[in-house]
Short mmCIF file of C-alpha atoms in Angstrom, two decimals:
data_model
loop_
_atom_site.label_atom_id
_atom_site.label_comp_id
_atom_site.label_asym_id
_atom_site.label_seq_id
_atom_site.Cartn_x
_atom_site.Cartn_y
_atom_site.Cartn_z
CA UNK C 1 5.46 -6.36 13.13
CA UNK C 2 6.72 -9.26 11.05
CA UNK C 3 7.01 -11.18 14.33
CA UNK C 4 3.20 -11.33 14.23
CA UNK C 5 2.34 -12.04 10.60
CA UNK C 6 -1.42 -12.30 11.02
CA UNK C 7 -1.60 -8.85 12.50
CA UNK C 8 0.88 -7.42 9.98
CA UNK C 9 -1.34 -8.46 7.07
CA UNK C 10 -4.32 -6.72 8.64
CA UNK C 11 -2.27 -3.61 9.43
CA UNK C 12 -0.89 -3.31 5.90
CA UNK C 13 -4.33 -3.77 4.33
CA UNK C 14 -5.85 -0.94 6.36
CA UNK C 15 -2.87 1.40 5.88
CA UNK C 16 -2.77 0.79 2.12
CA UNK C 17 -6.51 1.43 1.86
CA UNK C 18 -6.44 4.75 3.73
CA UNK C 19 -3.39 6.01 1.80
CA UNK C 20 -3.87 4.60 -1.70
CA UNK C 21 -7.41 3.46 -2.42
CA UNK C 22 -10.47 5.53 -3.27
CA UNK C 23 -11.43 7.92 -0.52
CA UNK C 24 -12.72 11.43 0.18
CA UNK C 25 -9.27 13.07 0.47
CA UNK C 26 -6.85 13.60 -2.44
CA UNK C 27 -3.68 11.51 -2.27
CA UNK C 28 -1.31 14.45 -1.52
CA UNK C 29 -3.52 15.58 1.37
CA UNK C 30 -3.41 12.12 2.91
CA UNK C 31 0.38 12.02 2.98
CA UNK C 32 0.68 15.54 4.31
CA UNK C 33 -1.70 14.72 7.14
CA UNK C 34 0.30 11.58 7.83
CA UNK C 35 3.49 13.65 8.11
CA UNK C 36 2.23 16.42 10.31
CA UNK C 37 -0.37 14.37 12.25
CA UNK C 38 -2.21 17.62 12.88
CA UNK C 39 -5.14 19.12 11.03
CA UNK C 40 -6.06 22.77 11.49
CA UNK C 41 -8.71 23.56 8.93
CA UNK C 42 -8.67 27.31 9.40
CA UNK C 43 -11.01 28.83 6.86
CA UNK C 44 -11.24 25.64 4.80
CA UNK C 45 -14.55 23.84 4.64
CA UNK C 46 -14.32 20.08 5.08
CA UNK C 47 -17.06 17.69 4.11
CA UNK C 48 -17.94 15.05 6.68
CA UNK C 49 -16.39 12.21 4.60
CA UNK C 50 -13.16 14.23 4.29
CA UNK C 51 -13.16 14.91 8.00
CA UNK C 52 -13.64 11.24 8.86
CA UNK C 53 -10.87 10.26 6.45
CA UNK C 54 -8.56 12.81 8.10
CA UNK C 55 -9.49 11.57 11.59
CA UNK C 56 -8.69 7.98 10.61
CA UNK C 57 -5.30 9.07 9.24
CA UNK C 58 -4.50 11.14 12.31
CA UNK C 59 -5.37 8.41 14.80
CA UNK C 60 -3.52 5.81 12.72
CA UNK C 61 -0.27 7.76 12.67
CA UNK C 62 -0.57 8.96 16.26
CA UNK C 63 -0.81 5.33 17.30
CA UNK C 64 1.91 4.20 14.90
CA UNK C 65 4.31 6.66 16.56
CA UNK C 66 3.73 4.81 19.82
CA UNK C 67 4.66 1.51 18.21
CA UNK C 68 7.74 2.88 16.46
CA UNK C 69 9.25 4.51 19.54
CA UNK C 70 8.08 1.75 21.86
CA UNK C 71 9.83 -0.89 19.74
CA UNK C 72 13.14 1.01 19.74
CA UNK C 73 13.12 2.31 16.19
CA UNK C 74 14.55 5.72 17.07
CA UNK C 75 18.00 7.23 17.62
CA UNK C 76 19.65 7.96 20.97
CA UNK C 77 22.65 10.19 21.54
CA UNK C 78 25.96 8.34 21.95
CA UNK C 79 29.12 10.37 22.69
CA UNK C 80 31.31 7.57 21.31
CA UNK C 81 29.76 7.87 17.84
CA UNK C 82 31.11 10.65 15.61
CA UNK C 83 27.71 11.95 14.54
CA UNK C 84 26.35 11.70 18.06
CA UNK C 85 23.60 9.21 17.24
CA UNK C 86 23.18 5.48 17.19
CA UNK C 87 20.30 3.14 16.48
CA UNK C 88 18.81 1.72 19.65
CA UNK C 89 19.64 -1.91 20.26
CA UNK C 90 17.74 -4.20 22.56
CA UNK C 91 19.86 -6.60 24.57
CA UNK C 92 22.83 -6.08 22.24
CA UNK C 93 20.86 -6.83 19.08
CA UNK C 94 20.37 -4.17 16.43
CA UNK C 95 17.03 -3.20 14.96
CA UNK C 96 17.65 -5.28 11.84
CA UNK C 97 18.00 -8.37 14.05
CA UNK C 98 14.86 -7.46 15.94
CA UNK C 99 12.87 -6.99 12.77
CA UNK C 100 13.85 -10.47 11.58
CA UNK C 101 13.77 -12.07 15.04
CA UNK C 102 17.31 -13.36 14.51
CA UNK C 103 18.25 -15.43 17.54
CA UNK C 104 16.65 -13.05 19.99
CA UNK C 105 13.80 -15.06 21.47
CA UNK C 106 15.85 -15.67 24.61
CA UNK C 107 17.72 -12.37 24.44
CA UNK C 108 16.48 -11.33 27.84
CA UNK C 109 18.27 -14.33 29.31
CA UNK C 110 21.60 -13.36 27.78
CA UNK C 111 23.62 -10.16 27.93
CA UNK C 112 23.02 -7.41 30.50
CA UNK C 113 22.69 -8.75 34.02
CA UNK C 114 19.04 -8.18 34.89
CA UNK C 115 18.95 -10.45 37.91
CA UNK C 116 17.59 -13.64 36.42
CA UNK C 117 16.40 -15.12 39.69
CA UNK C 118 14.35 -12.05 40.59
CA UNK C 119 12.78 -11.78 37.14
CA UNK C 120 11.89 -15.48 37.14
CA UNK C 121 10.17 -14.97 40.48
CA UNK C 122 8.28 -11.98 39.05
CA UNK C 123 7.11 -14.08 36.12
CA UNK C 124 5.88 -16.90 38.34
CA UNK C 125 4.08 -14.41 40.57
CA UNK C 126 2.39 -12.77 37.57
CA UNK C 127 1.18 -16.12 36.25
CA UNK C 128 -0.16 -17.01 39.68
CA UNK C 129 -2.09 -13.72 39.86
CA UNK C 130 -3.52 -14.33 36.39
CA UNK C 131 -4.69 -17.80 37.39
CA UNK C 132 -6.26 -16.50 40.60
CA UNK C 133 -8.09 -13.70 38.80
CA UNK C 134 -9.55 -16.12 36.28
CA UNK C 135 -10.86 -18.28 39.09
CA UNK C 136 -12.24 -15.30 41.02
CA UNK C 137 -14.08 -13.99 37.95
CA UNK C 138 -16.10 -17.19 37.91
CA UNK C 139 -17.00 -17.02 41.61
CA UNK C 140 -16.97 -13.34 42.60
CA UNK C 141 -19.98 -11.09 42.11
CA UNK C 142 -18.62 -7.55 42.50
CA UNK C 143 -21.18 -4.77 42.87
CA UNK C 144 -21.40 -1.98 40.28
CA UNK C 145 -20.62 0.51 43.03
CA UNK C 146 -17.35 -1.25 43.82
CA UNK C 147 -16.50 -1.55 40.10
CA UNK C 148 -17.03 2.20 39.72
CA UNK C 149 -14.83 2.93 42.73
CA UNK C 150 -12.02 0.80 41.36
CA UNK C 151 -12.17 2.53 37.98
CA UNK C 152 -12.11 6.00 39.53
CA UNK C 153 -9.13 5.00 41.65
CA UNK C 154 -7.20 3.70 38.64
CA UNK C 155 -8.15 6.71 36.54
CA UNK C 156 -6.90 9.17 39.15
CA UNK C 157 -3.69 7.22 39.71
CA UNK C 158 -2.97 7.18 35.96
CA UNK C 159 -2.65 10.98 36.08
CA UNK C 160 0.36 10.65 38.38
CA UNK C 161 2.20 7.92 36.47
CA UNK C 162 4.09 10.46 34.33
CA UNK C 163 4.84 14.00 35.41
CA UNK C 164 3.92 16.48 32.71
CA UNK C 165 6.30 18.97 34.33
CA UNK C 166 9.41 16.83 33.84
CA UNK C 167 11.04 15.64 30.66
CA UNK C 168 11.74 12.15 31.92
CA UNK C 169 8.95 9.66 32.33
CA UNK C 170 10.61 7.76 35.18
CA UNK C 171 11.76 9.08 38.55
CA UNK C 172 14.95 11.09 38.10
CA UNK C 173 16.92 8.80 40.37
CA UNK C 174 16.15 5.78 38.20
CA UNK C 175 16.76 7.26 34.75
CA UNK C 176 18.96 10.31 35.24
CA UNK C 177 21.47 9.11 32.62
CA UNK C 178 18.97 8.81 29.78
CA UNK C 179 19.20 11.37 26.99
CA UNK C 180 16.30 11.53 24.58
CA UNK C 181 16.66 13.09 21.16
CA UNK C 182 13.66 14.50 19.37
CA UNK C 183 13.60 15.11 15.64
CA UNK C 184 13.27 18.61 14.22
CA UNK C 185 9.75 18.64 12.81
CA UNK C 186 9.20 22.36 13.30
CA UNK C 187 8.51 22.90 9.60
CA UNK C 188 5.29 20.91 9.99
CA UNK C 189 4.11 22.51 13.24
CA UNK C 190 2.16 25.73 13.65
CA UNK C 191 1.93 25.48 17.46
CA UNK C 192 5.16 24.10 19.04
CA UNK C 193 3.45 23.77 22.42
CA UNK C 194 0.71 21.52 21.05
CA UNK C 195 0.83 17.99 22.41
CA UNK C 196 -0.76 15.43 24.69
CA UNK C 197 -2.48 16.68 27.83
CA UNK C 198 -4.13 14.57 30.49
CA UNK C 199 -7.90 14.54 30.14
CA UNK C 200 -8.19 16.13 33.61
CA UNK C 201 -6.07 18.23 35.89
CA UNK C 202 -4.58 16.70 38.99
CA UNK C 203 -6.45 17.50 42.15
CA UNK C 204 -9.87 17.63 40.48
CA UNK C 205 -12.43 15.68 42.45
CA UNK C 206 -14.78 14.79 39.62
CA UNK C 207 -12.84 13.58 36.61
CA UNK C 208 -14.68 13.25 33.30
CA UNK C 209 -15.56 9.71 32.27
CA UNK C 210 -16.37 8.41 28.81
CA UNK C 211 -18.79 5.54 29.46
CA UNK C 212 -18.03 2.97 26.79
CA UNK C 213 -21.55 1.59 26.65
CA UNK C 214 -22.86 5.04 25.67
CA UNK C 215 -20.69 5.14 22.57
CA UNK C 216 -18.91 1.96 21.52
CA UNK C 217 -16.82 1.16 18.49
CA UNK C 218 -18.96 -1.90 17.69
CA UNK C 219 -22.37 -0.21 17.94
CA UNK C 220 -21.65 3.38 16.96
CA UNK C 221 -18.19 4.21 15.65
CA UNK C 222 -17.99 1.35 13.17
CA UNK C 223 -21.24 2.22 11.41
CA UNK C 224 -20.45 5.95 11.25
CA UNK C 225 -16.99 5.39 9.74
CA UNK C 226 -18.30 2.89 7.21
CA UNK C 227 -21.11 5.21 6.17
CA UNK C 228 -18.88 8.22 5.56
CA UNK C 229 -15.71 6.43 4.44
CA UNK C 230 -16.72 3.21 2.72
CA UNK C 231 -15.15 -0.09 3.83
CA UNK C 232 -12.53 1.38 6.18
CA UNK C 233 -14.70 0.38 9.12
CA UNK C 234 -14.39 -3.30 8.20
CA UNK C 235 -10.61 -3.04 7.89
CA UNK C 236 -10.22 -1.23 11.21
CA UNK C 237 -12.59 -3.62 12.95
CA UNK C 238 -10.61 -6.60 11.65
CA UNK C 239 -7.39 -5.02 12.94
CA UNK C 240 -8.82 -4.26 16.39
CA UNK C 241 -10.20 -7.76 16.78
CA UNK C 242 -7.00 -9.33 15.48
CA UNK C 243 -4.72 -7.65 18.01
CA UNK C 244 -7.13 -8.05 20.93
CA UNK C 245 -7.53 -11.79 20.36
CA UNK C 246 -3.99 -12.52 19.18
CA UNK C 247 -2.33 -15.10 21.42
CA UNK C 248 0.19 -17.93 21.22
CA UNK C 249 -0.71 -19.17 24.70
CA UNK C 250 2.84 -18.61 25.88
CA UNK C 251 4.58 -16.43 28.45
CA UNK C 252 8.38 -16.42 28.23
CA UNK C 253 9.32 -20.12 28.44
CA UNK C 254 5.88 -21.26 29.63
CA UNK C 255 3.34 -22.81 27.26
CA UNK C 256 -0.41 -23.48 27.38
CA UNK C 257 -1.04 -20.19 29.20
CA UNK C 258 -4.36 -18.35 28.92
CA UNK C 259 -3.29 -14.71 28.51
CA UNK C 260 -6.79 -13.27 28.15
CA UNK C 261 -6.77 -11.40 31.47
CA UNK C 262 -3.38 -9.85 30.74
CA UNK C 263 -4.29 -8.70 27.23
CA UNK C 264 -7.54 -7.24 28.50
CA UNK C 265 -5.75 -5.37 31.31
CA UNK C 266 -3.27 -3.81 28.87
CA UNK C 267 -5.98 -2.68 26.43
CA UNK C 268 -8.35 -1.39 29.11
CA UNK C 269 -5.59 0.44 31.01
CA UNK C 270 -4.84 2.53 27.91
CA UNK C 271 -8.52 3.40 27.61
CA UNK C 272 -8.63 4.16 31.34
CA UNK C 273 -5.81 6.70 30.88
CA UNK C 274 -8.07 8.40 28.31
CA UNK C 275 -10.99 8.36 30.76
CA UNK C 276 -12.89 5.52 29.02
CA UNK C 277 -14.69 3.09 31.32
CA UNK C 278 -16.21 -0.34 30.67
CA UNK C 279 -18.92 -1.08 33.21
CA UNK C 280 -18.39 -4.84 33.02
CA UNK C 281 -14.64 -4.72 33.69
CA UNK C 282 -13.08 -4.94 37.15
CA UNK C 283 -10.26 -2.38 37.15
CA UNK C 284 -8.82 -4.00 40.24
CA UNK C 285 -7.26 -6.45 37.79
CA UNK C 286 -5.08 -3.68 36.36
CA UNK C 287 -3.32 -3.07 39.66
CA UNK C 288 -2.79 -6.77 40.21
CA UNK C 289 -1.37 -7.50 36.75
CA UNK C 290 0.48 -4.36 35.67
CA UNK C 291 3.53 -3.45 37.76
CA UNK C 292 4.49 0.19 38.15
CA UNK C 293 7.41 0.07 35.69
CA UNK C 294 5.04 -1.33 33.07
CA UNK C 295 2.44 1.35 33.79
CA UNK C 296 5.06 4.06 33.35
CA UNK C 297 6.17 2.45 30.10
CA UNK C 298 2.56 2.28 28.86
CA UNK C 299 1.88 5.92 29.74
CA UNK C 300 5.10 7.05 28.09
CA UNK C 301 4.66 5.02 24.90
CA UNK C 302 0.99 5.91 24.58
CA UNK C 303 1.11 9.60 25.48
CA UNK C 304 4.73 10.74 25.07
CA UNK C 305 6.27 8.20 22.66
CA UNK C 306 9.24 10.43 21.79
CA UNK C 307 10.41 10.14 25.42
CA UNK C 308 10.71 6.36 25.34
CA UNK C 309 14.18 4.94 26.00
CA UNK C 310 15.74 1.51 25.84
CA UNK C 311 16.00 1.37 29.60
CA UNK C 312 12.23 1.79 29.91
CA UNK C 313 11.76 -1.08 27.48
CA UNK C 314 14.16 -3.29 29.44
CA UNK C 315 12.72 -2.43 32.85
CA UNK C 316 9.50 -4.44 32.68
CA UNK C 317 8.80 -8.16 32.23
CA UNK C 318 12.50 -8.95 31.98
CA UNK C 319 11.99 -12.64 31.19
CA UNK C 320 9.63 -12.03 28.28
CA UNK C 321 10.73 -12.57 24.69
CA UNK C 322 11.17 -9.59 22.43
CA UNK C 323 8.30 -10.81 20.24
CA UNK C 324 6.05 -10.75 23.32
CA UNK C 325 7.00 -7.16 24.09
CA UNK C 326 6.28 -6.27 20.47
CA UNK C 327 2.88 -7.88 21.02
CA UNK C 328 2.41 -5.52 24.00
CA UNK C 329 3.24 -2.55 21.78
CA UNK C 330 0.70 -3.70 19.18
CA UNK C 331 -1.97 -3.79 21.88
CA UNK C 332 -1.00 -0.33 23.11
CA UNK C 333 -1.01 1.06 19.57
CA UNK C 334 -4.47 -0.22 18.69
CA UNK C 335 -5.93 0.70 22.08
CA UNK C 336 -4.69 4.26 21.60
CA UNK C 337 -6.08 4.46 18.07
CA UNK C 338 -9.48 3.16 19.15
CA UNK C 339 -9.62 5.57 22.11
CA UNK C 340 -8.87 8.58 19.90
CA UNK C 341 -11.38 7.39 17.31
CA UNK C 342 -14.11 7.04 19.92
CA UNK C 343 -13.74 10.64 21.08
CA UNK C 344 -13.56 12.04 17.54
CA UNK C 345 -16.43 9.96 16.16
CA UNK C 346 -18.63 10.73 19.16
CA UNK C 347 -18.07 14.45 18.50
CA UNK C 348 -18.99 13.99 14.82
CA UNK C 349 -22.10 12.03 15.80
CA UNK C 350 -23.19 14.81 18.14
CA UNK C 351 -22.64 17.32 15.34
CA UNK C 352 -24.88 15.28 13.06
CA UNK C 353 -27.65 15.09 15.64
#
C-alpha cells in the first residue's frame, strides 16, 4: 500500500479507528472478530451499535484478505525448500522489494518471457478501446432497456467465471501445475464448509438484483453507519472516494491517460458479481475493457482470495507496473467492502423499519 501513500493514510486512519478508538465493542472483541472474520451471535444479544461495529470489522477484514492474497503476500509450496514453503515473488522480486518498490516499476519488461510484442499490442488495444468508449459516452444515448439487458448478461456470465466445483480458478489446462496452500484456521471456525457462495445458482432465469439507487452508500449506508457508530462513516467514505478517484494518469509507459473508464469498470464489475446494478452505467464497457484472464483474477481475488496464485497475477495486463496492479487490488478491495456493507446495512435498515 505504501506505493499509494494517499490511500495508505486513509486506510490506516480508518483501521486504527475501528480497532483502537472509542466504539460500541470492547477491544478484545474487535480483535477476535478480525481474526475469525465470522460472527455467530448464538444466544448473545447485540445492540445495534455493536452489530454495526462488527459488520464494519467483518467487511474490512474480508476485503483486506483479498488485497493480501491478490498482492502475493502468501506462501506457496516449493519442493526445493526444506520446509516446503516460500514467499511468493513477482517477476523475481521478493515481497520486501515489492513493498518498497525497489527497482520494480519495469519488472514486467524484465525476467520471465511474457511475449513483449503481444503484451504491447494488448496495451495499445486497451487504450484505444478506452478512448473510443469515452467518445461514445458523449454521443451515444443507450436506452434503459438495453442497459438492463447488458447488466443481466454480465451478471449471468460472472457466475461462470470461476467454477465453485473445482479448486482452481483457471481452466485446468492453463494452471494445472499450481499448488495452493491454505492456512490452518480451524480453531477459529465453527462451520468448515462456510464460505463464499454466488448470489444465485447457475441456470436460474431470474437472478436477484440489488438496485443501487434503492439503497446507496452515499444516501443511506453512510448516514446509518455514522448514526450508530460515530465518525466511522466519514472515514470509510473518505477511503472509498480516495481509491475510486486515485489516478496518476499513466498506463505502463504511457502518460497523460484518462483512466476513469477503466477504474469504473473494475469497481462496477465487482459490484456486478454481487448482483449490484447501477442504472446509469453501461455494462457493455466491462466486456470491452476487462479481458477474461483479468475477470478470472478479479473473481478469484474478490471471492476466493486464498486460491490466488502468482501465475494468475502475472497473466493479465503484462506490461503494467507492479504499482498499477496494486492499484487494481486496492479498487477490488474497496469495491468488495462497499458491496458487503450495502447488503448488511440494507438488512439493518429494514430491521429498523
